[in-house]
């Protein structure tokens, strides 16, 4: 029988999809007010691996990732997804027409990248409050690796390089907190 013990904190990340980069700045500001300073920011990527959001959000979508300096307890991710869903609704319910932004929170640990979602599927685990968790990437042999269910864009080298960079920052934070 194993012993229940406290887990290490995790590194909060956020994926942002929008046509307009001004919504990246809005999301960053809202998230920083709630979760603290951003410590790593990706380049802007073309979101061109799927047309999933085109009907709702238009074409020529872009994606950016952020990571946050303050580490979180992994069990907070369901509540964070509910918060990001509220941020998405704010842009939809304002005078702006249609959905302007998609926010995908998750976290990185030394072994994996986990995303929070409202969609159930065979490889997702229910976390509570209508939110599921998905291990989207695993870390082995020196880099993040995908699974058969990993979203096509999360397989892109630019994304993987960013997540590897965030993992390095995370491991340094963990090392410093143990000193």
Tab-separated table of C-alpha atoms in Angstrom:
chain	number	residue	atom	x	y	z
A	1	UNK	CA	0.000	0.000	0.000
A	2	UNK	CA	1.346	3.404	-0.949
A	3	UNK	CA	1.302	6.377	1.361
A	4	UNK	CA	-0.658	9.491	0.507
A	5	UNK	CA	1.717	12.419	0.300
A	6	UNK	CA	1.731	16.004	-0.805
A	7	UNK	CA	2.429	16.463	-4.512
A	8	UNK	CA	4.758	18.996	-6.063
A	9	UNK	CA	3.148	22.161	-7.360
A	10	UNK	CA	2.669	22.524	-11.114
A	11	UNK	CA	3.444	25.255	-13.666
A	12	UNK	CA	0.295	26.985	-14.955
A	13	UNK	CA	0.170	27.536	-18.713
A	14	UNK	CA	-2.424	29.144	-20.943
A	15	UNK	CA	-3.027	28.689	-24.653
A	16	UNK	CA	-4.813	31.574	-26.364
A	17	UNK	CA	-6.463	31.442	-29.808
A	18	UNK	CA	-7.813	34.539	-31.569
A	19	UNK	CA	-7.846	36.362	-34.893
A	20	UNK	CA	-6.707	39.565	-33.216
A	21	UNK	CA	-3.587	39.882	-31.084
A	22	UNK	CA	-5.240	42.533	-28.890
A	23	UNK	CA	-7.179	39.672	-27.286
A	24	UNK	CA	-3.876	38.028	-26.320
A	25	UNK	CA	-3.056	41.162	-24.312
A	26	UNK	CA	-6.522	41.245	-22.724
A	27	UNK	CA	-6.286	37.595	-21.664
A	28	UNK	CA	-2.787	38.102	-20.305
A	29	UNK	CA	-3.892	41.081	-18.196
A	30	UNK	CA	-6.918	39.216	-16.795
A	31	UNK	CA	-4.861	36.129	-16.017
A	32	UNK	CA	-2.031	38.121	-14.402
A	33	UNK	CA	-4.526	39.863	-12.116
A	34	UNK	CA	-5.705	36.452	-10.946
A	35	UNK	CA	-2.585	34.237	-11.131
A	36	UNK	CA	0.414	36.570	-11.029
A	37	UNK	CA	3.201	37.473	-13.417
A	38	UNK	CA	3.850	35.751	-16.727
A	39	UNK	CA	7.401	34.392	-16.800
A	40	UNK	CA	7.504	32.904	-20.301
A	41	UNK	CA	5.677	33.831	-23.482
A	42	UNK	CA	5.708	32.011	-26.813
A	43	UNK	CA	5.894	33.497	-30.243
A	44	UNK	CA	2.608	33.844	-32.114
A	45	UNK	CA	1.850	30.687	-34.103
A	46	UNK	CA	-0.553	30.250	-37.002
A	47	UNK	CA	-3.436	28.087	-35.789
A	48	UNK	CA	-3.712	26.126	-39.017
A	49	UNK	CA	-3.814	22.442	-38.090
A	50	UNK	CA	-7.620	22.319	-37.875
A	51	UNK	CA	-10.654	24.328	-38.949
A	52	UNK	CA	-12.485	23.474	-35.702
A	53	UNK	CA	-12.987	27.106	-34.598
A	54	UNK	CA	-13.418	28.776	-38.005
A	55	UNK	CA	-17.234	28.793	-38.049
A	56	UNK	CA	-17.339	30.377	-34.612
A	57	UNK	CA	-14.218	32.574	-34.661
A	58	UNK	CA	-13.301	33.098	-38.322
A	59	UNK	CA	-10.210	32.277	-40.356
A	60	UNK	CA	-6.520	33.171	-40.010
A	61	UNK	CA	-6.522	32.308	-36.328
A	62	UNK	CA	-3.379	32.684	-34.240
A	63	UNK	CA	-2.201	30.985	-31.049
A	64	UNK	CA	0.081	32.074	-28.252
A	65	UNK	CA	1.107	30.441	-24.978
A	66	UNK	CA	1.915	31.933	-21.589
A	67	UNK	CA	3.330	30.409	-18.440
A	68	UNK	CA	3.032	31.919	-14.982
A	69	UNK	CA	5.765	32.389	-12.421
A	70	UNK	CA	3.683	31.396	-9.409
A	71	UNK	CA	3.265	27.631	-9.198
A	72	UNK	CA	-0.172	26.145	-8.518
A	73	UNK	CA	-1.573	23.049	-6.893
A	74	UNK	CA	-2.647	20.819	-9.794
A	75	UNK	CA	-6.076	20.293	-8.229
A	76	UNK	CA	-6.875	23.962	-8.963
A	77	UNK	CA	-6.985	23.412	-12.747
A	78	UNK	CA	-10.746	22.725	-12.883
A	79	UNK	CA	-11.488	26.063	-11.189
A	80	UNK	CA	-9.015	27.809	-13.493
A	81	UNK	CA	-10.817	26.362	-16.545
A	82	UNK	CA	-14.126	27.674	-15.204
A	83	UNK	CA	-12.511	31.116	-14.783
A	84	UNK	CA	-11.134	31.096	-18.352
A	85	UNK	CA	-14.548	30.070	-19.687
A	86	UNK	CA	-15.987	33.166	-17.979
A	87	UNK	CA	-13.327	35.323	-19.665
A	88	UNK	CA	-14.325	33.845	-23.031
A	89	UNK	CA	-17.996	34.659	-22.359
A	90	UNK	CA	-17.172	38.274	-21.499
A	91	UNK	CA	-15.934	38.885	-25.051
A	92	UNK	CA	-18.945	37.038	-26.479
A	93	UNK	CA	-21.535	38.843	-24.373
A	94	UNK	CA	-20.174	42.309	-24.974
A	95	UNK	CA	-21.009	44.387	-28.047
A	96	UNK	CA	-18.496	42.312	-29.999
A	97	UNK	CA	-20.186	39.820	-32.293
A	98	UNK	CA	-19.335	36.146	-31.937
A	99	UNK	CA	-16.608	34.466	-29.968
A	100	UNK	CA	-13.332	36.375	-30.097
A	101	UNK	CA	-11.050	34.214	-27.995
A	102	UNK	CA	-10.437	30.639	-26.899
A	103	UNK	CA	-8.521	30.001	-23.682
A	104	UNK	CA	-6.968	26.639	-22.858
A	105	UNK	CA	-5.442	26.412	-19.373
A	106	UNK	CA	-3.237	23.555	-18.342
A	107	UNK	CA	-0.132	22.789	-16.383
A	108	UNK	CA	3.326	21.357	-16.808
A	109	UNK	CA	5.186	19.095	-14.389
A	110	UNK	CA	8.458	17.287	-14.836
A	111	UNK	CA	6.608	14.362	-16.489
A	112	UNK	CA	3.679	15.798	-18.440
A	113	UNK	CA	1.557	18.572	-19.873
A	114	UNK	CA	-2.088	18.416	-18.773
A	115	UNK	CA	-4.922	20.389	-20.376
A	116	UNK	CA	-8.312	21.147	-18.836
A	117	UNK	CA	-11.398	20.736	-21.012
A	118	UNK	CA	-15.185	20.570	-20.810
A	119	UNK	CA	-15.277	17.692	-23.316
A	120	UNK	CA	-15.308	14.095	-22.094
A	121	UNK	CA	-13.605	11.301	-24.029
A	122	UNK	CA	-12.072	7.894	-23.281
A	123	UNK	CA	-8.632	9.284	-22.416
A	124	UNK	CA	-9.842	12.078	-20.141
A	125	UNK	CA	-10.457	11.947	-16.409
A	126	UNK	CA	-13.251	13.824	-14.670
A	127	UNK	CA	-11.848	16.438	-12.276
A	128	UNK	CA	-15.130	17.892	-11.009
A	129	UNK	CA	-17.300	20.931	-11.758
A	130	UNK	CA	-17.877	19.725	-15.350
A	131	UNK	CA	-14.138	19.755	-16.154
A	132	UNK	CA	-11.940	16.925	-17.433
A	133	UNK	CA	-8.166	16.597	-17.473
A	134	UNK	CA	-6.136	15.248	-20.366
A	135	UNK	CA	-2.476	14.287	-20.349
A	136	UNK	CA	-1.691	15.814	-23.755
A	137	UNK	CA	2.088	15.339	-23.808
A	138	UNK	CA	4.531	13.253	-21.783
A	139	UNK	CA	8.174	14.072	-21.150
A	140	UNK	CA	10.664	11.350	-21.983
A	141	UNK	CA	14.022	11.014	-23.686
A	142	UNK	CA	14.740	14.719	-23.269
A	143	UNK	CA	11.587	16.244	-24.786
A	144	UNK	CA	7.818	16.305	-24.696
A	145	UNK	CA	6.198	13.517	-26.761
A	146	UNK	CA	2.682	13.222	-28.134
A	147	UNK	CA	0.023	10.535	-27.847
A	148	UNK	CA	-2.432	9.302	-30.499
A	149	UNK	CA	-5.045	11.704	-29.042
A	150	UNK	CA	-2.784	14.765	-28.867
A	151	UNK	CA	-4.228	17.710	-30.796
A	152	UNK	CA	-2.378	18.153	-34.116
A	153	UNK	CA	-1.111	21.639	-33.272
A	154	UNK	CA	0.376	20.426	-29.964
A	155	UNK	CA	2.633	18.144	-32.016
A	156	UNK	CA	4.298	21.117	-33.754
A	157	UNK	CA	7.983	21.618	-33.041
A	158	UNK	CA	7.507	25.279	-32.061
A	159	UNK	CA	4.993	24.295	-29.386
A	160	UNK	CA	7.194	21.453	-28.130
A	161	UNK	CA	10.195	23.789	-27.901
A	162	UNK	CA	8.153	26.279	-25.864
A	163	UNK	CA	6.881	23.570	-23.488
A	164	UNK	CA	10.421	22.241	-23.036
A	165	UNK	CA	11.557	25.779	-22.138
A	166	UNK	CA	8.730	26.151	-19.615
A	167	UNK	CA	9.601	22.763	-18.105
A	168	UNK	CA	13.211	23.902	-17.644
A	169	UNK	CA	12.005	27.039	-15.816
A	170	UNK	CA	9.689	24.880	-13.704
A	171	UNK	CA	12.452	22.462	-12.702
A	172	UNK	CA	14.673	25.385	-11.655
A	173	UNK	CA	11.817	26.761	-9.538
A	174	UNK	CA	11.329	23.367	-7.876
A	175	UNK	CA	15.078	23.064	-7.256
A	176	UNK	CA	15.202	26.518	-5.651
A	177	UNK	CA	12.154	25.822	-3.491
A	178	UNK	CA	13.833	22.677	-2.107
A	179	UNK	CA	16.966	24.524	-0.967
